[in-house]
Coordinates of C-alpha atoms and ligand atoms in Angstrom, one line a residue:
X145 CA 32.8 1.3 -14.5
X146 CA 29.3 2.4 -14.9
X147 CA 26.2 0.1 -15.0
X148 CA 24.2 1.6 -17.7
X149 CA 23.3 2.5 -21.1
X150 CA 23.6 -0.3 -23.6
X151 CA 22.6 -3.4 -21.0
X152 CA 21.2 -1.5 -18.1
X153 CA 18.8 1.7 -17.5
X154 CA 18.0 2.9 -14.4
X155 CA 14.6 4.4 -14.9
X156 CA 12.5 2.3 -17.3
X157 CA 9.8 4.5 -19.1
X158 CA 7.2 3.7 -21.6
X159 CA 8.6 5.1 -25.0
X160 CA 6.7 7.8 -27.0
X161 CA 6.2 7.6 -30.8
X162 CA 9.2 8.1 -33.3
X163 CA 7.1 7.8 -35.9
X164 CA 6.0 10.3 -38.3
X165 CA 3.7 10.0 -40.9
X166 CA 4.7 9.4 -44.4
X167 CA 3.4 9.3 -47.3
X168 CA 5.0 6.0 -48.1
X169 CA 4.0 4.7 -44.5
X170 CA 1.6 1.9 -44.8
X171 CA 0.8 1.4 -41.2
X172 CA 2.3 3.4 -38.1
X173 CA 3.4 1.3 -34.7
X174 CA 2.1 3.0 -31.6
X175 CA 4.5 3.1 -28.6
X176 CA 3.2 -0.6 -27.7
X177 CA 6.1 -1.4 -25.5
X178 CA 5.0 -0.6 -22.4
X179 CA 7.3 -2.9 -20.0
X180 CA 7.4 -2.1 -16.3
X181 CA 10.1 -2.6 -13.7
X182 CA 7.4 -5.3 -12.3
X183 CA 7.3 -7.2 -16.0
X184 CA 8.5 -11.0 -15.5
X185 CA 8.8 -13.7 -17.7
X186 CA 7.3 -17.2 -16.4
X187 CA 9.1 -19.9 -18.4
X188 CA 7.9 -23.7 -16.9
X189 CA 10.4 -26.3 -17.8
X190 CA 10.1 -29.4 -19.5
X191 CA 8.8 -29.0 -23.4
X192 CA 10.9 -29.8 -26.2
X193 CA 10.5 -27.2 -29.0
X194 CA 9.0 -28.0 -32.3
X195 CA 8.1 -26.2 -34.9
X196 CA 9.2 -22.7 -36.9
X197 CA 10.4 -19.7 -35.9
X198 CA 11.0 -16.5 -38.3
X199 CA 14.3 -15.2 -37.6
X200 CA 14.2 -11.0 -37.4
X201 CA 16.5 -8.8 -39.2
X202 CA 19.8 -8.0 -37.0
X203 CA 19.7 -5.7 -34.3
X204 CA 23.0 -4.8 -34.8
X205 CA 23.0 -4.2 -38.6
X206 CA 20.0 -2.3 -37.9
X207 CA 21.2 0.2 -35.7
X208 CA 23.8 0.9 -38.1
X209 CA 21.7 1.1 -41.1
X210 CA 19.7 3.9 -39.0
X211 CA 22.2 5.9 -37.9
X212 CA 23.5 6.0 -41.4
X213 CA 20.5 7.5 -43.3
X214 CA 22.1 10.7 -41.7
X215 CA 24.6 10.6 -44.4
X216 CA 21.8 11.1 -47.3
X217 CA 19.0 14.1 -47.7
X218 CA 17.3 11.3 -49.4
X219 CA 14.9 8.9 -47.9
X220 CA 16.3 5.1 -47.7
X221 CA 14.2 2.6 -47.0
X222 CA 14.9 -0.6 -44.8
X223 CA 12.9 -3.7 -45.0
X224 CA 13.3 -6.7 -42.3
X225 CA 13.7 -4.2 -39.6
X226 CA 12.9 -5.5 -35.6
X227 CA 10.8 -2.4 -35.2
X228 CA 9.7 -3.8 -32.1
X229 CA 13.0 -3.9 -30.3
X230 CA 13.4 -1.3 -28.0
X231 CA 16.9 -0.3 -29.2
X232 CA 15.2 0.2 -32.7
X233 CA 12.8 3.0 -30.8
X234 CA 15.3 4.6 -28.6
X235 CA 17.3 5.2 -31.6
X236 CA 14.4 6.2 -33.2
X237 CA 14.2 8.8 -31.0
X238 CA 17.7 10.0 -31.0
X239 CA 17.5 10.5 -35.1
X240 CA 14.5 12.4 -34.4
X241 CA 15.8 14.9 -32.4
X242 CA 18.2 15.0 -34.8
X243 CA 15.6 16.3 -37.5
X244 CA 15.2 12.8 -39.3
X245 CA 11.9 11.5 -39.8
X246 CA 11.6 8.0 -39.1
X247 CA 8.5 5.7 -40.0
X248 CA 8.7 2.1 -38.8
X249 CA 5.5 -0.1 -39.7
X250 CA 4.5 -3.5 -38.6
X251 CA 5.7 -4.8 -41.6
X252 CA 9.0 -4.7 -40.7
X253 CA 9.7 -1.5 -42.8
X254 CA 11.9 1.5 -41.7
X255 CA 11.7 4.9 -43.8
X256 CA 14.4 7.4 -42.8
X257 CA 15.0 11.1 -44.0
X258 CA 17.2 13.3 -42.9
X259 CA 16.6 16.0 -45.6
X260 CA 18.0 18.4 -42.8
X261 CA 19.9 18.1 -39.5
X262 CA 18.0 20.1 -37.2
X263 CA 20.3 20.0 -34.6
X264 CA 23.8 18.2 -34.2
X265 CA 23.2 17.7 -30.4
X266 CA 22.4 14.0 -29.1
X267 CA 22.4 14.6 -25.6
X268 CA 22.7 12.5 -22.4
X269 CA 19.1 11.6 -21.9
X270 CA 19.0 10.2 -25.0
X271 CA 22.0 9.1 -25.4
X272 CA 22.8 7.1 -22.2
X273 CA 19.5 4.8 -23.1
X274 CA 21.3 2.9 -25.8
X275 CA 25.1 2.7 -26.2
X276 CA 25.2 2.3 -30.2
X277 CA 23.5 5.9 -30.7
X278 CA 27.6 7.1 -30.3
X279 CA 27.3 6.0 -33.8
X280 CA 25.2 9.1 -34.7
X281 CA 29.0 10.9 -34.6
X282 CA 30.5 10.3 -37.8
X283 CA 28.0 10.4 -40.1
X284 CA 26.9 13.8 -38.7
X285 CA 30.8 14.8 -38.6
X286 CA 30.6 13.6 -42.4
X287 CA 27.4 15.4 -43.2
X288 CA 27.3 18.6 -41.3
X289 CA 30.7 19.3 -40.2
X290 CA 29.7 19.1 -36.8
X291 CA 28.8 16.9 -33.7
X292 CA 28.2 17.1 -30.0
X293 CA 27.6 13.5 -28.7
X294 CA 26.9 12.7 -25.1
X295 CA 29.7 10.2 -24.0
X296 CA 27.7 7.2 -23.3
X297 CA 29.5 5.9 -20.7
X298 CA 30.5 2.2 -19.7
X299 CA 27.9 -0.5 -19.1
X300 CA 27.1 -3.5 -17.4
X301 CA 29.6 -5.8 -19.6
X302 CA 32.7 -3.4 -19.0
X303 CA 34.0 0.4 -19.4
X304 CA 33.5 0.0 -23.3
X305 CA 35.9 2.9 -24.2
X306 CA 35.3 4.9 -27.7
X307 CA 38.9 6.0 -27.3
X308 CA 39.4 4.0 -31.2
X309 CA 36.3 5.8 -32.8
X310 CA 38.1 9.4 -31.6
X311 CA 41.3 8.6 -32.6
X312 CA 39.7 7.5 -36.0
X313 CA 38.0 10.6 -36.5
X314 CA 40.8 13.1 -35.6
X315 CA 42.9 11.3 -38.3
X316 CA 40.6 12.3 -40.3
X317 CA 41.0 15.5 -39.5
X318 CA 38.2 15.9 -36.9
X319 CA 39.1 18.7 -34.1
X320 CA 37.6 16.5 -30.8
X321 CA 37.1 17.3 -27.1
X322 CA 35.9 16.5 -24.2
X323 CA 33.6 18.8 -22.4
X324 CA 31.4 18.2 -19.3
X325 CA 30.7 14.2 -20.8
X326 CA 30.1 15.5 -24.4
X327 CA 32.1 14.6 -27.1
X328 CA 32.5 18.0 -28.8
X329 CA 33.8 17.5 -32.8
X330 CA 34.3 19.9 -35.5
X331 CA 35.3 19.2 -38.9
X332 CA 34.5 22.3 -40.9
X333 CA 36.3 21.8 -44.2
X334 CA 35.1 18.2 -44.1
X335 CA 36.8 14.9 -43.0
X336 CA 39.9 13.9 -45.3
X337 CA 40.5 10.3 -45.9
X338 CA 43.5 8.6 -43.9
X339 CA 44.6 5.5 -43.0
X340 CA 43.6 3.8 -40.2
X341 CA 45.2 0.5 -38.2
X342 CA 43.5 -0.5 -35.2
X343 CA 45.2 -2.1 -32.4
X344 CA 42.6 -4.2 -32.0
X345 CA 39.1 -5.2 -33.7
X346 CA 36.4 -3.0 -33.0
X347 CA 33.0 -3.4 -34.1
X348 CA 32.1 -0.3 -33.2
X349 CA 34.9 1.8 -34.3
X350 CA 34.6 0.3 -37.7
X351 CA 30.9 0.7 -37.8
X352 CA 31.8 4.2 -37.1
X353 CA 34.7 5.0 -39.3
X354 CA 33.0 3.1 -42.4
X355 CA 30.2 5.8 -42.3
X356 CA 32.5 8.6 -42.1
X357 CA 34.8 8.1 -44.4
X358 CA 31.8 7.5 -47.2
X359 CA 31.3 11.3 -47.6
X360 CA 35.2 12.1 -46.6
X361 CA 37.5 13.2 -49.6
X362 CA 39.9 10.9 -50.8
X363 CA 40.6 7.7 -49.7
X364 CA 40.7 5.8 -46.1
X365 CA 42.0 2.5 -45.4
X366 CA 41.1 0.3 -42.3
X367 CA 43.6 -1.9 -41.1
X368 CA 42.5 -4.5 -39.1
X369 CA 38.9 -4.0 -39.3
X370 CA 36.1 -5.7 -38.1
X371 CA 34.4 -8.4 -40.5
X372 CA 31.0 -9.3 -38.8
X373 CA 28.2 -9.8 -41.0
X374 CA 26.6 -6.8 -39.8
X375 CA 29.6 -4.6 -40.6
X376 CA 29.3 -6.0 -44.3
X377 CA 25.5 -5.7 -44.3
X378 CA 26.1 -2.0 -44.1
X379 CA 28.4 -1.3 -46.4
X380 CA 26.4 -3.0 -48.8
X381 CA 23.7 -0.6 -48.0
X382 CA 26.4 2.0 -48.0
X383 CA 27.2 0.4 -51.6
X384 CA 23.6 0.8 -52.4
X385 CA 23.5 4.6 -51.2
X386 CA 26.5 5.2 -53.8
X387 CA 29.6 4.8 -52.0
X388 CA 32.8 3.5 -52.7
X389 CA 33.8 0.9 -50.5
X390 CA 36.2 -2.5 -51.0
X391 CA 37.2 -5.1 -49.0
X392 CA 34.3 -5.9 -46.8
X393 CA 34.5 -8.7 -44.8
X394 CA 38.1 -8.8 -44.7
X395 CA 40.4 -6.9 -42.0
X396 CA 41.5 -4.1 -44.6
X397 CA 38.4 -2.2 -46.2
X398 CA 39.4 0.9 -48.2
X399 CA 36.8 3.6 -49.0
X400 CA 37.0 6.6 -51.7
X401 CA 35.3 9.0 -50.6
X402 CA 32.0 10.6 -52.8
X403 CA 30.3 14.3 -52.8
X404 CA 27.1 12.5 -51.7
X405 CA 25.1 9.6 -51.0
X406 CA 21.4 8.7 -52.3
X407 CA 18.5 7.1 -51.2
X408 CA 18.0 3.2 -51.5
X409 CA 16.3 0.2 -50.2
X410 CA 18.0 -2.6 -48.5
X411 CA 16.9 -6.0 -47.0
X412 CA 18.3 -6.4 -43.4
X413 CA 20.5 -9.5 -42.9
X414 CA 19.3 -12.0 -40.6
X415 CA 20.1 -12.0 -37.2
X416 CA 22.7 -14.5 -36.5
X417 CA 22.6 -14.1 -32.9
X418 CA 18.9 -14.4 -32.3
X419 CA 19.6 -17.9 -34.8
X420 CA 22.5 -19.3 -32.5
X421 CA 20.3 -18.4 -29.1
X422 CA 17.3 -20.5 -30.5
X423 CA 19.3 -22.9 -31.8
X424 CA 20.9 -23.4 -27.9
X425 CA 17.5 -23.7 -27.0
X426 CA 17.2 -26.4 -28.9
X427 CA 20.2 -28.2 -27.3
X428 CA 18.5 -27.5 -24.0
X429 CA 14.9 -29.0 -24.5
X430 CA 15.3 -30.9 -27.5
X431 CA 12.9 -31.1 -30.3
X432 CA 13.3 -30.1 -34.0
X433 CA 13.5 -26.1 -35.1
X434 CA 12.9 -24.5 -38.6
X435 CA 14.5 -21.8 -38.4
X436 CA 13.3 -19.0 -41.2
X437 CA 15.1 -16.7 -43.5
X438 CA 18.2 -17.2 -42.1
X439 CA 21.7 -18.8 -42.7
X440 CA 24.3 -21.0 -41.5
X441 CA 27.6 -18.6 -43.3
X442 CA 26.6 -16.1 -40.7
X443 CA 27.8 -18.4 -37.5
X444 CA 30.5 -20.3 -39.1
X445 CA 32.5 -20.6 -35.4
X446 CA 29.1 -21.2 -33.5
X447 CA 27.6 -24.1 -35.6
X448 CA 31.0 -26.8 -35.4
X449 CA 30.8 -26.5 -31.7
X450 CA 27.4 -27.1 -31.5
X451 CA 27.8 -30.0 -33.8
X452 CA 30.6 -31.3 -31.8
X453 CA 27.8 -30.8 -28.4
X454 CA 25.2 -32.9 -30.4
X455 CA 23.3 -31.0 -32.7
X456 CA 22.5 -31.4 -36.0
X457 CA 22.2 -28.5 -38.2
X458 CA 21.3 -28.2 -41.5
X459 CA 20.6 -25.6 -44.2
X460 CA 17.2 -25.9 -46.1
X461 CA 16.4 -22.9 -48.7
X462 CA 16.1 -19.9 -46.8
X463 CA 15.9 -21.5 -43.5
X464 CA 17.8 -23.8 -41.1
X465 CA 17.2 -27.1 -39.5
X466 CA 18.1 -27.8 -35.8
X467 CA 17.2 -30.9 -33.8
X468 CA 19.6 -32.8 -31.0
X469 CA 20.2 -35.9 -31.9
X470 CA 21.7 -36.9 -28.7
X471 CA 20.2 -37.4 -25.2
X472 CA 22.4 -35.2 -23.6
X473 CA 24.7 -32.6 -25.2
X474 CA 28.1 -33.2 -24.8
X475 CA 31.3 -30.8 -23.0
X476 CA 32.3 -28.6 -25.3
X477 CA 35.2 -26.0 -25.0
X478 CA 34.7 -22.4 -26.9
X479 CA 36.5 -19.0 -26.9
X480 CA 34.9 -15.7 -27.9
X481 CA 37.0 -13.9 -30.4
X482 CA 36.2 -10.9 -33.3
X483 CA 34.5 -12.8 -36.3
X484 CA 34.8 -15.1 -37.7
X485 CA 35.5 -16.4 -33.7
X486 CA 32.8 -17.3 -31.7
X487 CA 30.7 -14.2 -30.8
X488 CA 31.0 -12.7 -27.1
X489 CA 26.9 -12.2 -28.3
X490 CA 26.6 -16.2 -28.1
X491 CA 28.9 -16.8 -24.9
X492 CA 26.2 -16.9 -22.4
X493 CA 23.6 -18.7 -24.2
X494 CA 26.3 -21.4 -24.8
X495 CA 26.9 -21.8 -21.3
X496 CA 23.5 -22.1 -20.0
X497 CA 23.3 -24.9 -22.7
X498 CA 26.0 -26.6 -21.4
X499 CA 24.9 -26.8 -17.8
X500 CA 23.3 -29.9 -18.6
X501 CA 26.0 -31.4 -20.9
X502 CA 27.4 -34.9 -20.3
X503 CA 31.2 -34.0 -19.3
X504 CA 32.5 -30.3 -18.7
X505 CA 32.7 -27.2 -20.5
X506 CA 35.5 -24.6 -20.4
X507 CA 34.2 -21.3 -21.9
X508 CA 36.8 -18.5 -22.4
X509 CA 36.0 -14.5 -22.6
X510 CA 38.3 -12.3 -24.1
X511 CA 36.1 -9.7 -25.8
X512 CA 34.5 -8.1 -22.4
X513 CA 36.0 -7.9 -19.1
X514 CA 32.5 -8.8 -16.9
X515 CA 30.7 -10.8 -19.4
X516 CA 30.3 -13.8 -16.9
X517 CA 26.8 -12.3 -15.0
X518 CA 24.9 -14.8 -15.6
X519 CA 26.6 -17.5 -13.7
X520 CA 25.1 -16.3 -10.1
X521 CA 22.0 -17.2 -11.3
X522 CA 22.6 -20.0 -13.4
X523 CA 24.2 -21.2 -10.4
X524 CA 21.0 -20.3 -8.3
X525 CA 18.9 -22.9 -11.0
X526 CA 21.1 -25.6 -10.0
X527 CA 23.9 -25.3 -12.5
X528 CA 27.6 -25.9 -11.5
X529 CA 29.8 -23.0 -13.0
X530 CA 33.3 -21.8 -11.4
X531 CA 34.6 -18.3 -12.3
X532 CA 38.3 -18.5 -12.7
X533 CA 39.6 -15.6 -14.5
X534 CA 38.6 -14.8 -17.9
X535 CA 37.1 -18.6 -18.2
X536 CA 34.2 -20.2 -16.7
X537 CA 34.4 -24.2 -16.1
X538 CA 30.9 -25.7 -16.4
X539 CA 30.5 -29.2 -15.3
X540 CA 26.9 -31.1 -16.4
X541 CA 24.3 -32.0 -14.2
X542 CA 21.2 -34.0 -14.5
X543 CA 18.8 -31.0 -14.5
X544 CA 18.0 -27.7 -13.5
X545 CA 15.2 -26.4 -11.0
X546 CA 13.7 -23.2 -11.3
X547 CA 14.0 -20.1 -9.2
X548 CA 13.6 -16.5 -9.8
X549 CA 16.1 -14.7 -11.5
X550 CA 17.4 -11.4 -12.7
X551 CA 20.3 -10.6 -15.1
X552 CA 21.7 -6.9 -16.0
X553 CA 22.3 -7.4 -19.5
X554 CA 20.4 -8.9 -22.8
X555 CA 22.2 -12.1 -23.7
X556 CA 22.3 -13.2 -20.0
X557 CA 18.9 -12.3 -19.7
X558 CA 17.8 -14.5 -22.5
X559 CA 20.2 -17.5 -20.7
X560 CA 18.3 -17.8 -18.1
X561 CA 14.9 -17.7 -20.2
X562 CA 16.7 -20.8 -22.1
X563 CA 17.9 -22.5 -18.8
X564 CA 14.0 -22.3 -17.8
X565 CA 13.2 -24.3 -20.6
X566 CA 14.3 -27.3 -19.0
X567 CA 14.3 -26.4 -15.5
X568 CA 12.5 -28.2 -13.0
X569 CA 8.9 -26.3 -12.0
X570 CA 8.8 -22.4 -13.0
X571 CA 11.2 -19.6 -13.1
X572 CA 10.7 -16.2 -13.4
X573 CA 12.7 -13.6 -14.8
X574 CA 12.8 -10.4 -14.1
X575 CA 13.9 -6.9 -15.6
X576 CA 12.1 -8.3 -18.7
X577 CA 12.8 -4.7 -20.4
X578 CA 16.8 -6.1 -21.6
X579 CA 15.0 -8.8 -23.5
X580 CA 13.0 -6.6 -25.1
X581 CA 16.1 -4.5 -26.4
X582 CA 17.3 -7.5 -29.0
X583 CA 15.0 -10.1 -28.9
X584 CA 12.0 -9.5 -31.0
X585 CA 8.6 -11.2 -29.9
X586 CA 10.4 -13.4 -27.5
X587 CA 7.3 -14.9 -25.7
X588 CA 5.3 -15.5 -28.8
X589 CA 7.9 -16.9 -30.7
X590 CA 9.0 -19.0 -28.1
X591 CA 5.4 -20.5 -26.9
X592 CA 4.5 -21.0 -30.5
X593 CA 7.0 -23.7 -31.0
X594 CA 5.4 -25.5 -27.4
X595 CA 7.7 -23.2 -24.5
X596 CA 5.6 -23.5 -21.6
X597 CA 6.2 -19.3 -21.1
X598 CA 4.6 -16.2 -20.4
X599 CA 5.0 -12.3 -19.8
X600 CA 3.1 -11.2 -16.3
Ligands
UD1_148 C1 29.4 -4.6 -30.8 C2 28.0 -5.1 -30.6 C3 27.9 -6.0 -29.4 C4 29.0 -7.1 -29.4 C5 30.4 -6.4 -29.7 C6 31.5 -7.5 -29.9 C7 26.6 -3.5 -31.6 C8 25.5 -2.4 -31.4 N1 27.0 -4.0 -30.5 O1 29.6 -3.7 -29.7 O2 26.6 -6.6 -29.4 O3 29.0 -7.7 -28.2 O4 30.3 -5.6 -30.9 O5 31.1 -8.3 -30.9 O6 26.9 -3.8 -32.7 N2 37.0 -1.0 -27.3 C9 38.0 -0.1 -26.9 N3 38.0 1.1 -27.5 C10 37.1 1.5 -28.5 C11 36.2 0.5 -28.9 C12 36.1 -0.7 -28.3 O7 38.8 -0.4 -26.0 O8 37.2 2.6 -29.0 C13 37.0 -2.4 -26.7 C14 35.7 -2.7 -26.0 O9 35.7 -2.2 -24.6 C15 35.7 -4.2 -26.0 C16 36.3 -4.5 -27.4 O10 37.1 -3.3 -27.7 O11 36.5 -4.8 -25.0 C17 35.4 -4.8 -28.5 O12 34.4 -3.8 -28.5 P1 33.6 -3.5 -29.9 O13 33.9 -4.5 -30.9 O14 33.9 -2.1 -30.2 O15 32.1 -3.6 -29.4 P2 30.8 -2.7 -29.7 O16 30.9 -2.1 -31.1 O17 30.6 -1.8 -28.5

């Protein structure tokens, strides 16, 4: 197993522009990410949150969305995009290199064209910066009949094979090897539709195998598919683009496949796991969140246990309520499972809730195999957490002090930000940079609802 791309980079490097200029563009972002090995965040406990927070569009819908304007010559336009998420730039680059021009502006607006593939290369330097950009393989499979795609390796959470994305493709007729870390894949009479079981839910295999089969001829069934709201999110943009797809959001989606796709718009879906984490928060400190544009139906197995734990949540319009109405949230047991289980995404930021809970907490991993990083250092703040096997036992204490901390991937990283909340005196966390992959404006979001916090 390889620390690395999605979670972990080993050199850290201030990113250049992906942005072209537009005609459409209203306003270009410059490369204002500029986030140093030496970057902390400085969170001092002890402030319950009130106030509103916008949720952003999803990071994970996002990603998809991009890689997917490779399927159209047409430009498609995405509004409620995190343009200042890292992963949104690194990907950014990728599809450049690739020959799309992309145009993200402060508004939150993405404008993608790939009128032509310039090259069907992504290579390792690119590539080994951000997991998801695998996903640049099918459509350009679908699109241009050929692909060489940088393995991207395993990462900090575990070996993440993309042995189910392969498979999918050569059913579809792709000719796939393996040379010298690339994936080399061929399809020169087009992909053919076929039908596809997984052994197991994939995200990203269905992310994958959705896209491709949009411009493939005939039909192609997924058994067994993935349902997160992200996945559907994208076919709806798929939809949008003028494919033919059914069944989203169950585990069998069937797609006929179409001579093209078209341009379109499409609003991003909320993201349901920046929602959850600020809704933990909540748990933590205390205190009352709006929580805007957002919705409850994305997080159906998140919100009863954090009901059951003390919160009450409540749907308003376009935004969600949070507030503890408890002292002290209570033990509460979960298991991370596919949606519409409770997301592997949420795990950590559950747990570092739960260090404070009145009772004990059994939390159970079954999506990743290392996906437990964060309790060394939630340990460090005070917290009591035993490792056995794929579950984690947490038994409540009366607080938390702070220390300084480092995690190796985003969702622990933003753990211990939460568990700093309410820990005694200040603690700093460093490697700042994974944060900034999926959690837009972190800081400011966080101090404008009263979070004693800032970025050094
Ligand atoms: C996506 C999400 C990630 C989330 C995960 C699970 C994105 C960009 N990332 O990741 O945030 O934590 O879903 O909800 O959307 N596997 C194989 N072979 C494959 C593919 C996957 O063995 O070909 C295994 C993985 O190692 C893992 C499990 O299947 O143990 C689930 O992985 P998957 O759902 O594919 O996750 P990702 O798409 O990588």
């Amino acid at each position: 197993m390889r620390a690395d791309p999605e979670n972990t980079w080993d050199s850290v490097e201030s990113l250049s522009p992906v942005s072209e200029k537009t005609a459409e563009t209203i306003e270009l972002l410059q490369p204002d990410v500029k986030t140093s090995e030496l970057d902390k965040i400085i969170v001092r406990g002890g402030n319950p949150l009130r106030g509103e927070i916008k949720i952003s569009g999803a990071k994970n819908a996002v990603l998809k969305h991009m890689c997917a304007a490779l399927l159209t010559d047409d430009a498609v336009t995405f509004t409620n995009v995190p343009v200042g998420l890292r992963d949104v730039r690194f990907l950014g680059q990728v599809l450049s290199h690739l020959g799309m021009t992309v145009a993200l502006s402060s508004d939150g607006k993405a404008i993608l064209r790939a009128q032509t593939i310039k090259t069907h290369i992504a290579p390792y330097d690119l590539v080994r910066k951000m997991r998801a950009s695998v996903l640049v393989l099918g459509p350009l499979l679908a699109r241009h009949g050929q692909a060489e795609v940088s393995l991207p390796g395993g990462c900090s959470i575990g070996g993440r094979p993309i042995d189910l994305h392969l498979k999918g493709l050569e059913a579809m007729g792709a000719d796939i090897s393996i040379e010298s870390g690339y994936i080399k894949a061929k399809a020169p009479q087009g992909l053919t539709g076929a039908l596809i079981e997984f052994p197991f839910v994939s995200v990203g295999a269905t992310d994958q195998l959705l896209m491709a089969a949009t411009l493939a001829k005939g039909e192609t069934i997924l058994r067994n598919a993935a349902r997160e709201p992200e996945i559907v999110d994208q076919g709806n943009a798929l939809i949008k683009m003028g494919a033919q797809i059914e069944g989203l959001g169950t585990s069998e989606i069937r797609i006929q496949g179409v001579e093209r796709l078209h341009g379109t718009t499409h609003d991003v879906v909320a993201d349901r796991i920046e929602t959850g984490t600020y809704m933990c928060a909540v748990g933590l400190t205390g205190g009352e969140l709006r929580l805007k544009k957002t919705q409850t139906s994305l997080l159906p197995a998140l919100i009863a246990p954090l009901v059951r734990a003390g919160l009450t949540i409540e749907q308003d319009g376009q935004d969600i309520l949070v507030a503890r109405s408890a002292p002290l949230v209570r033990g509460t047991d979960i298991m991370t499972e596919p949606h519409p289980g409770f997301p592997t995404d949420m795990q950590a930021q559950f747990m570092a809730m739960m260090c404070l809970c009145d009772g004990a907490s059994m939390i159970t991993e079954t999506i990743f195999e290392n996906r437990f990083m964060h309790v060394p250092e939630l340990n460090r703040m005070g917290a009591n957490i035993r490792v056995q096997g794929q579950s984690a036992i947490v038994r409540g204490v009366k607080k938390l002090t702070g220390a300084e901390v480092m995690a190796t991937d985003l969702r622990a990283s933003v753990a211990l930000v939460l568990a700093g909340l309410v820990a005694e005196g200040t603690t700093t966390v460093n490697r700042v940079y994974h944060l900034e992959r999926g959690y837009e404006n972190i800081v400011q979001k966080l101090s404008g609802v009263g979070a004693m916090i800032e970025k050094i």
